[in-house]
Coordinates of C-alpha atoms in Angstrom, one line a residue:
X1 CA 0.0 0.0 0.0
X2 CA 2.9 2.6 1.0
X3 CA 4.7 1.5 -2.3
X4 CA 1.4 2.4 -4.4
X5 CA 1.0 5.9 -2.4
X6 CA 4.9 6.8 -3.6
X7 CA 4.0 6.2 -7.1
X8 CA 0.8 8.0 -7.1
X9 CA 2.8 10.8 -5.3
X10 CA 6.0 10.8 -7.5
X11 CA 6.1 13.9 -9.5
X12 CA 6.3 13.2 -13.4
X13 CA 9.7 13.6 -15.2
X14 CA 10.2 15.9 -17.9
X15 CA 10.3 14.9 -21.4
X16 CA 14.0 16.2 -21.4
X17 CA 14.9 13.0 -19.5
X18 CA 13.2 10.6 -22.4
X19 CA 17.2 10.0 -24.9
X20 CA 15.1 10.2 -27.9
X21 CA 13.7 13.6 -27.5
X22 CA 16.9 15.3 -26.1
X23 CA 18.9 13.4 -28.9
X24 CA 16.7 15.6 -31.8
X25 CA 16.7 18.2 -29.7
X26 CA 20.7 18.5 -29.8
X27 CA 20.5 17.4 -33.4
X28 CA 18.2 20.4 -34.2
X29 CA 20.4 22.9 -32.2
X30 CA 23.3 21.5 -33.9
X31 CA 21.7 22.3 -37.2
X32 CA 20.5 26.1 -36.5
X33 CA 24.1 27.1 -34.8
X34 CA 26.1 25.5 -38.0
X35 CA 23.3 27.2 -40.2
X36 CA 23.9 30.6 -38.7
X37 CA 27.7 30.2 -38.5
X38 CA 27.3 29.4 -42.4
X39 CA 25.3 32.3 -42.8
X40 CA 27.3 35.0 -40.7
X41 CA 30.4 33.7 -43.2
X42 CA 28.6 34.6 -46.3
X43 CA 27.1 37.8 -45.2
X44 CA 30.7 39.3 -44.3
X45 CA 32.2 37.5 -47.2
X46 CA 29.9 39.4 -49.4
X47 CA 29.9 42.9 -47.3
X48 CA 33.6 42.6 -48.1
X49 CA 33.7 42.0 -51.6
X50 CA 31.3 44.6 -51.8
X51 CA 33.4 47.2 -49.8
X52 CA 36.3 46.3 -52.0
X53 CA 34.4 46.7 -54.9
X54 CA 34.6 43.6 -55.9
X55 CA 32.5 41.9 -58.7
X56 CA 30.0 38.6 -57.6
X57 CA 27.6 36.4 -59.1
X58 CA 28.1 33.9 -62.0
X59 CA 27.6 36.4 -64.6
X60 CA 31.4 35.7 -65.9
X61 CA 30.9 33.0 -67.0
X62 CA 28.8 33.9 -70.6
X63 CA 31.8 36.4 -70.7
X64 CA 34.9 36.0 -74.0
X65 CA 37.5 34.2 -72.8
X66 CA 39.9 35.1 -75.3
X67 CA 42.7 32.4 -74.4
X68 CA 43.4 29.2 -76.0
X69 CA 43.4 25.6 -74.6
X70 CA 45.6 23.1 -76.1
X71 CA 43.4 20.4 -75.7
X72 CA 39.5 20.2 -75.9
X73 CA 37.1 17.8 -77.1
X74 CA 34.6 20.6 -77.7
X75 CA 35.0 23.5 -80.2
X76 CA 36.9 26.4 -78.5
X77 CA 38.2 29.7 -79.5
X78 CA 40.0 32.4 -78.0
X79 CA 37.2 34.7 -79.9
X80 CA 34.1 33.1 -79.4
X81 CA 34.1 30.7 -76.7
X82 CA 33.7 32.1 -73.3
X83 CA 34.3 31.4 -69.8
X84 CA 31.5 28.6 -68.9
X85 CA 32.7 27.0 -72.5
X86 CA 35.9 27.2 -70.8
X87 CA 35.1 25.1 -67.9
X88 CA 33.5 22.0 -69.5
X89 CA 36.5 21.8 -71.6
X90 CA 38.7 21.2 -68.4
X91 CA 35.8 19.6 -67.3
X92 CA 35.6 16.7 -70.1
X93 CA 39.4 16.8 -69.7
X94 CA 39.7 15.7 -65.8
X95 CA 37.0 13.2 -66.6
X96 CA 38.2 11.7 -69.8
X97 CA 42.0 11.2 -68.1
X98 CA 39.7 9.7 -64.8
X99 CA 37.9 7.7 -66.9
X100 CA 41.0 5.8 -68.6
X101 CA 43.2 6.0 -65.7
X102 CA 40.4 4.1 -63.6
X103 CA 40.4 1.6 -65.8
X104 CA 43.4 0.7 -66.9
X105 CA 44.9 0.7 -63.1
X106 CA 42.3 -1.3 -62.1
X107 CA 43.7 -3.8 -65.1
X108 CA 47.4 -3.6 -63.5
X109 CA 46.5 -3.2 -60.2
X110 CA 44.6 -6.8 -60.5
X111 CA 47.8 -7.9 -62.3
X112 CA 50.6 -7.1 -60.2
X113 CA 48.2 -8.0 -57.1
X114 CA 48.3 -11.8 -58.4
X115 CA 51.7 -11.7 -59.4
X116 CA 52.5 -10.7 -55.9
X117 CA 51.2 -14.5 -55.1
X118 CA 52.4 -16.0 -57.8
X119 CA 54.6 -19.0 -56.9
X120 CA 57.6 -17.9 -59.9
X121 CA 60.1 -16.2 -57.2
X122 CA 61.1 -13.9 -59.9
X123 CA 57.8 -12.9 -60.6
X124 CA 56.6 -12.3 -57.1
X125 CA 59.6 -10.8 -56.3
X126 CA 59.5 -8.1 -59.0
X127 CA 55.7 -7.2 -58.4
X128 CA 56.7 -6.3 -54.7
X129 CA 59.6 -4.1 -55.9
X130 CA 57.2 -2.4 -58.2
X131 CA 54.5 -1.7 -55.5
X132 CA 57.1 -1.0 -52.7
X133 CA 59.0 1.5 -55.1
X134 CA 56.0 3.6 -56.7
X135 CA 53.6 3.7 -54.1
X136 CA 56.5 5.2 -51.6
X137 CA 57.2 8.2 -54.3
X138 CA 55.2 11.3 -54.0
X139 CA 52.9 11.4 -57.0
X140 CA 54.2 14.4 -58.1
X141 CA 57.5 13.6 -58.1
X142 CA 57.1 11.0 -60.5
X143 CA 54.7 13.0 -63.0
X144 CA 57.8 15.2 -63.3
X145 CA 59.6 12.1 -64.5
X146 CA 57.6 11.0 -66.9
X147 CA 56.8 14.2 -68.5
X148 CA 60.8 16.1 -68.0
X149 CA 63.2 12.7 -67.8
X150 CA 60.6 10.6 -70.2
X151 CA 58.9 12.6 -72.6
X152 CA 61.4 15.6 -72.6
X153 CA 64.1 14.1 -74.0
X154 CA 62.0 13.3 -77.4
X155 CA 63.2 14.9 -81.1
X156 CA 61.8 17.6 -82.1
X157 CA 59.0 17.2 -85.1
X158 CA 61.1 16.8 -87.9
X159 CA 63.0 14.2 -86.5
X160 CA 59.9 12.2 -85.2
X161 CA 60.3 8.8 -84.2
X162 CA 58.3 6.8 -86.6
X163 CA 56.3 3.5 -85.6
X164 CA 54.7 2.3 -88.4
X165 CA 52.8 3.8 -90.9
X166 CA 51.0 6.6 -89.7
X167 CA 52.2 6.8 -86.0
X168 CA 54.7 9.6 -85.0
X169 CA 56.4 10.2 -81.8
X170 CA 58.0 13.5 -81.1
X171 CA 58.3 16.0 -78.0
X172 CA 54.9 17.1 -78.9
X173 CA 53.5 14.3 -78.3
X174 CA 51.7 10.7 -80.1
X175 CA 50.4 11.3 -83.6
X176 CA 48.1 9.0 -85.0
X177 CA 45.9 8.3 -87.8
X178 CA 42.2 10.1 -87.4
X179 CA 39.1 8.6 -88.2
X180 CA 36.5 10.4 -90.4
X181 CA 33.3 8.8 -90.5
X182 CA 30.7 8.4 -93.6
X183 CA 27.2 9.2 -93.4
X184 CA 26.4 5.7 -92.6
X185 CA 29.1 4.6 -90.3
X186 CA 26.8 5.1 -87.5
X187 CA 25.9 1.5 -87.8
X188 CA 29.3 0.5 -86.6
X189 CA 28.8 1.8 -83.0
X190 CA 25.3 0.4 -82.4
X191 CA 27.1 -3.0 -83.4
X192 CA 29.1 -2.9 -81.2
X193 CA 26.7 -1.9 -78.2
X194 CA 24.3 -4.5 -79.3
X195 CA 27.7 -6.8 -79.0
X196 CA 28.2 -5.4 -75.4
X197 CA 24.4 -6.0 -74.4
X198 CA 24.6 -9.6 -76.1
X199 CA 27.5 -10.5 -73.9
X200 CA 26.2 -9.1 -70.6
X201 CA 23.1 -11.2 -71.3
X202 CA 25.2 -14.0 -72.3
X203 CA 26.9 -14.2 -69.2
X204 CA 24.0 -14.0 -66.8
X205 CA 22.5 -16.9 -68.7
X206 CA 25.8 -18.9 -68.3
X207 CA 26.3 -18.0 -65.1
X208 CA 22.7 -19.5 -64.0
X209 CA 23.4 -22.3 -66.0
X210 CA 26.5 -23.2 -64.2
X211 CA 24.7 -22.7 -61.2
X212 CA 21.8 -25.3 -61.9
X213 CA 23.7 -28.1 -64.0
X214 CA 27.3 -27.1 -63.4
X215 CA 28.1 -26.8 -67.5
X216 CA 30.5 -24.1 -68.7
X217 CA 30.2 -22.0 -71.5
X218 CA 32.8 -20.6 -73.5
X219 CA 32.0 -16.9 -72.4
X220 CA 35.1 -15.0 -73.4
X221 CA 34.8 -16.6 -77.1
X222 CA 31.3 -15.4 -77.2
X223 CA 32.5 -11.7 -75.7
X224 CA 35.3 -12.0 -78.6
X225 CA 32.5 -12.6 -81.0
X226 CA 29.8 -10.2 -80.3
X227 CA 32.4 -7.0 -79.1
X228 CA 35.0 -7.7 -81.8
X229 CA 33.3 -9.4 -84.6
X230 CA 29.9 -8.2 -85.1
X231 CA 31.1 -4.4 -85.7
X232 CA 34.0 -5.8 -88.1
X233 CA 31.4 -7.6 -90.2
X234 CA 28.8 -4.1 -89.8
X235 CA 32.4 -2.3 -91.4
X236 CA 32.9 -5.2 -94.0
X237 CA 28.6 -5.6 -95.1
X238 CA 29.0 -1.8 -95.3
X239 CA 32.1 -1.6 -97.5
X240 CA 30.5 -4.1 -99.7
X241 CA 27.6 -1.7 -100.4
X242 CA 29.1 1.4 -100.4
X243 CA 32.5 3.5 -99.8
X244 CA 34.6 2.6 -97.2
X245 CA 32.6 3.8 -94.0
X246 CA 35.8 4.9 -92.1
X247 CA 38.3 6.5 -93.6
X248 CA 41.7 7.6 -91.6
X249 CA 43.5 11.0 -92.1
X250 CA 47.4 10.1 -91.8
X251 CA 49.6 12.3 -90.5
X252 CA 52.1 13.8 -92.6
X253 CA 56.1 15.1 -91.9
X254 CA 56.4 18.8 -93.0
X255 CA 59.2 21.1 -92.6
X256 CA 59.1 22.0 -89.4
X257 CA 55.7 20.1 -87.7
X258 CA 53.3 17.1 -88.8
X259 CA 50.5 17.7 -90.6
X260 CA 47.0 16.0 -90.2
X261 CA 46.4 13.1 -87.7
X262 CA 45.1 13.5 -84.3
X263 CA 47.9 14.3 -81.3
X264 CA 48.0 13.0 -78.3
X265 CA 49.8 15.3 -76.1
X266 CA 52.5 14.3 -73.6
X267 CA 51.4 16.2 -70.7
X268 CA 48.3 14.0 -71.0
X269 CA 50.5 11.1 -71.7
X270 CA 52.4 11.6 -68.8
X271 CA 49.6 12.7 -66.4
X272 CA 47.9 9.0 -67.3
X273 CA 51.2 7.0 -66.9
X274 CA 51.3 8.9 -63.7
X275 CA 48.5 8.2 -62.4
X276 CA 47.8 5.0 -63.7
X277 CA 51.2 3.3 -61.9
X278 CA 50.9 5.2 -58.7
X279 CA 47.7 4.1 -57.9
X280 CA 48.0 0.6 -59.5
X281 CA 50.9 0.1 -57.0
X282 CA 48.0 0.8 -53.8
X283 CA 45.3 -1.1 -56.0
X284 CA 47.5 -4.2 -56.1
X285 CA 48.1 -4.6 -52.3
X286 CA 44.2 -4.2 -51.9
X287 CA 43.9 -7.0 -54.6
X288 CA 47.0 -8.9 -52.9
X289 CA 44.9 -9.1 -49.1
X290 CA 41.3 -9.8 -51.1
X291 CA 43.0 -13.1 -51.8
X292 CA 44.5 -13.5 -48.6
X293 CA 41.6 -13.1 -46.9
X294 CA 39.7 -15.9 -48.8
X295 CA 40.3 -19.5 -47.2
X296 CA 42.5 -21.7 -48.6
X297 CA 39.9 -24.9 -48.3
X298 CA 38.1 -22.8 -51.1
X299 CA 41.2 -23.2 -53.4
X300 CA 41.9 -26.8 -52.5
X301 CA 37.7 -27.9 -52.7
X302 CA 38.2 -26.2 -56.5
X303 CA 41.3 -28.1 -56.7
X304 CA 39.4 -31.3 -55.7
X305 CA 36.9 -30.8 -58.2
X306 CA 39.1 -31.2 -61.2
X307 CA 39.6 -27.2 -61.5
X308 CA 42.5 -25.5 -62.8
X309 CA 44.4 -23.0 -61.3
X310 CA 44.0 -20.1 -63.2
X311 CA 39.6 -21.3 -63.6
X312 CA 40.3 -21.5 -59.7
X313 CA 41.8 -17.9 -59.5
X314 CA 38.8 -16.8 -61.6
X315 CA 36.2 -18.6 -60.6
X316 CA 36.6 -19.2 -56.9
X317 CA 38.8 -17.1 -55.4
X318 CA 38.6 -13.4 -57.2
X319 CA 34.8 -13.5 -56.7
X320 CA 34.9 -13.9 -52.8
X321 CA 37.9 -11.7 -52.4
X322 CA 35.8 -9.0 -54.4
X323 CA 33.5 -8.4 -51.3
X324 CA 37.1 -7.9 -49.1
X325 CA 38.6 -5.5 -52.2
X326 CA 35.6 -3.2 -53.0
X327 CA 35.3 -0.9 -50.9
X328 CA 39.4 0.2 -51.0
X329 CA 39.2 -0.5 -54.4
X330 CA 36.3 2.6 -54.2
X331 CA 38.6 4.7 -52.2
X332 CA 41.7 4.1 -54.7
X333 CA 39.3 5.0 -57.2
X334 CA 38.7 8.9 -55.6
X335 CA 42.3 9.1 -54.9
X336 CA 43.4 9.2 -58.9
X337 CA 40.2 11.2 -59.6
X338 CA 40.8 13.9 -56.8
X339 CA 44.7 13.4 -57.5
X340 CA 44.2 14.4 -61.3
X341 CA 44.5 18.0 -60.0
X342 CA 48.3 17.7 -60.0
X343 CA 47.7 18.5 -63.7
X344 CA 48.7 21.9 -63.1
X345 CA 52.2 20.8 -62.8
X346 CA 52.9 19.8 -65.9
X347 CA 50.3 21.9 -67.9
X348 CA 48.1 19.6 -68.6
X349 CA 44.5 21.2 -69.5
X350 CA 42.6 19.8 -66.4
X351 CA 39.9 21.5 -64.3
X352 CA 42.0 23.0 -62.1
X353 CA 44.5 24.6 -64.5
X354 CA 42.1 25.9 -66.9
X355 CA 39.3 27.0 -64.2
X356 CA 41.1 27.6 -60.8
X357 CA 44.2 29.1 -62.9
X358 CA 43.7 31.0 -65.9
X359 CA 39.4 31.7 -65.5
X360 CA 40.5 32.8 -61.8
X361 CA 43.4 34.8 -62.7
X362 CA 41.3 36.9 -65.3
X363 CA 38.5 37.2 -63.5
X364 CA 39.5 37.8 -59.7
X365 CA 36.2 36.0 -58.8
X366 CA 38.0 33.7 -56.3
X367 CA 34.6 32.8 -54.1
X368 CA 32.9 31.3 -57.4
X369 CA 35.2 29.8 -59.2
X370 CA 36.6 27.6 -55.6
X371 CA 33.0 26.5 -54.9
X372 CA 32.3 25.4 -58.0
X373 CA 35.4 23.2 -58.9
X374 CA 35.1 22.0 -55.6
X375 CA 31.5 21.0 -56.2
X376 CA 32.6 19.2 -59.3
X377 CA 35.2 17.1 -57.8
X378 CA 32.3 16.5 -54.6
X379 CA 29.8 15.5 -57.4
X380 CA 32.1 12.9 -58.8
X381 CA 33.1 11.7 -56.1
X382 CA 29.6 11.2 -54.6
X383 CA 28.8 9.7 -58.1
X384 CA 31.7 7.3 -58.3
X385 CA 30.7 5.9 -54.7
X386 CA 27.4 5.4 -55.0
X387 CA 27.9 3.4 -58.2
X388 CA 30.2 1.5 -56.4
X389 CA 28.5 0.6 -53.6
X390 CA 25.6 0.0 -56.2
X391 CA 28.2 -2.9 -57.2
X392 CA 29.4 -4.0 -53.8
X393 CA 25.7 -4.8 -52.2
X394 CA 25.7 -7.4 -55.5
X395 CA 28.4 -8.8 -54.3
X396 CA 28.0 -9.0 -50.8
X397 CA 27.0 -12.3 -49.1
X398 CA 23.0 -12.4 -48.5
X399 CA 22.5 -13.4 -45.6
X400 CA 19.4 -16.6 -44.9

């Protein structure tokens, strides 16, 4: 009875006490003071600029650049392009160099990775020279190589090194034959990504065949077939019945330059060797303890079942130690994206020489032209990690 009269006369507790209330609480508070802090910054970064008579806004963008870029895989002109065309150029130009260097690292990372664990002494042994030199070099120190001690030393155009018909190699970079398409060499391209759709549906239907009966199809014949072979026979069923659809503008020596073609310069050269190595060299140790971490009863039940080493590798191992290598892999990936900005050093057209160098040096707009190249690179990053997560819940284990 006494126990019953102190409840009744307990007082109630506030709702301060219950964790989940005070928890959004702080949250909330949290939110409002960074808010204001955010907004105190702009409104004295703008009473500033305006005190020093400084132009703001975006407006500078639809303004003449009048500067060249030495690379751009849109039309640009000193004269007519402006300073917004002037960004997408370095734009397309961090991504295309991102693009390539992601995949071909990823290509040597997984190779040197393996060889690191291969049981040739020599070839192990080289691998971890390779990975223990590179990936202890500053990045930058080694585009420096490649472009001054590498490409520097090169001929000048007349005396261009020649490799094979068509292909130059001088201190302005790789000249190689251009393409120049027909009116109907459209049909080339949509081979080959009906090829590239044929063979991803291929493989899941071999895949789920091997699951249910445990028969093997030869996949990378049929890949071979469909990417390679279907657009050659589109070229050859289209040379038949009319001109050639492609057609390839050679370069040419002159007197003092090569003429025609399409150059490849070597600060882009050198930026992707660069890049490519250095990060290959961190991509292969990921790769190396993916393997590791993969049991070795799974290697000797493959072994058991009349598997071969290298259909073990491919078959048993690399797919379990993807679920260990992803999500380093994903980081090593935002590394030679974000590390792309060292560009600058050795000229190379990037985002952050065209935009945060030349664009900001002509038009003093500092607050701008920092918040949007840093939104870019945040964009792709964001981007490349959710797509890669996308991948690594496929691959993770479901659990029953």
């Amino acid at each position: 009875m006494q126990t019953l009269v102190s409840q009744a006369s307990a007082p109630k507790r506030s709702f301060l006490y219950d964790p989940k209330i005070r928890g959004i609480f702080y949250q909330v508070l949290l939110v409002l003071v960074v808010g204001y802090l955010f907004y105190m910054a702009a409104r004295n970064a703008i009473e500033n600029l305006q005190r020093a008579k400084i132009a703001s806004g975006f407006g500078f963008l639809d303004v003449t650049a009048g500067f060249d870029i030495s690379q751009a895989l849109i039309p640009f002109s000193a004269a007519g392009s402006t300073y917004g065309d002037a960004f997408i150029v370095g734009l397309l130009n961090t991504l295309i160099v991102s693009a390539i260097g992601i995949v071909l690292t990823t290509i040597l990372g997984f190779a040197v990775g393996i060889a690191r664990l291969s049981s040739n002494w020599m070839v192990a042994k080289v691998a971890m020279v390779y990975v223990e030199l590179l990936r202890n070099i500053p990045l930058l120190l080694q585009l420096l190589f490649w472009y001054i001690a590498v490409l520097g030393p090169l001929p000048q155009p007349r005396d261009s090194y020649s490799i094979g018909t068509g292909f130059f190699l001088n201190s302005r970079g790789f000249f190689m034959p251009r393409p120049i398409y027909a009116a109907d060499s459209w049909a080339i391209p949509v081979a080959l990504a009906i090829g590239i759709i044929g063979t991803i549906l291929f493989r899941r239907w071999a895949k789920k065949q091997q699951v249910a009966t445990g028969r093997q199809y030869p996949v990378g014949i049929v890949t071979l077939v469909l990417v390679l072979g279907l657009p050659i026979v589109t070229w050859a069923v289209l040379s038949l019945l009319n001109a050639n659809p492609v057609s390839f503008d050679l370069p040419q020596k002159g007197t003092f330059n090569l003429r025609g073609g399409m150059q490849i310069l070597p600060e882009f050269v050198a930026l992707l060797i660069g890049l490519v190595t250095y990060t290959a060299a961190f991509i292969a140790e990921v790769v190396r303890a993916g393997i590791l971490a993969v049991s070795k009863g799974q290697s000797e039940a493959a072994g058991s079942l009349g598997l071969k080493p290298g259909q073990t590798l491919r078959l048993v191992v690399v797919p379990q130690a993807m679920r260990v290598i992803i999500p380093p892999l994903t980081s090593q990936y935002l590394n030679l994206t974000k590390n792309s900005s060292l560009a600058v050093a050795i000229g190379y057209p990037d985002l952050v020489q065209v935009f945060m160098g030349t664009v900001l040096n002509q038009t003093g707009q500092a607050i701008e032209v920092v918040m949007i190249t840093m939104g870019v690179y945040l964009t792709i990053s964001l981007v490349t990690s959710f797509v890669m997560n996308i991948y690594n819940r496929r691959m993770a284990i479901v659990e029953r």
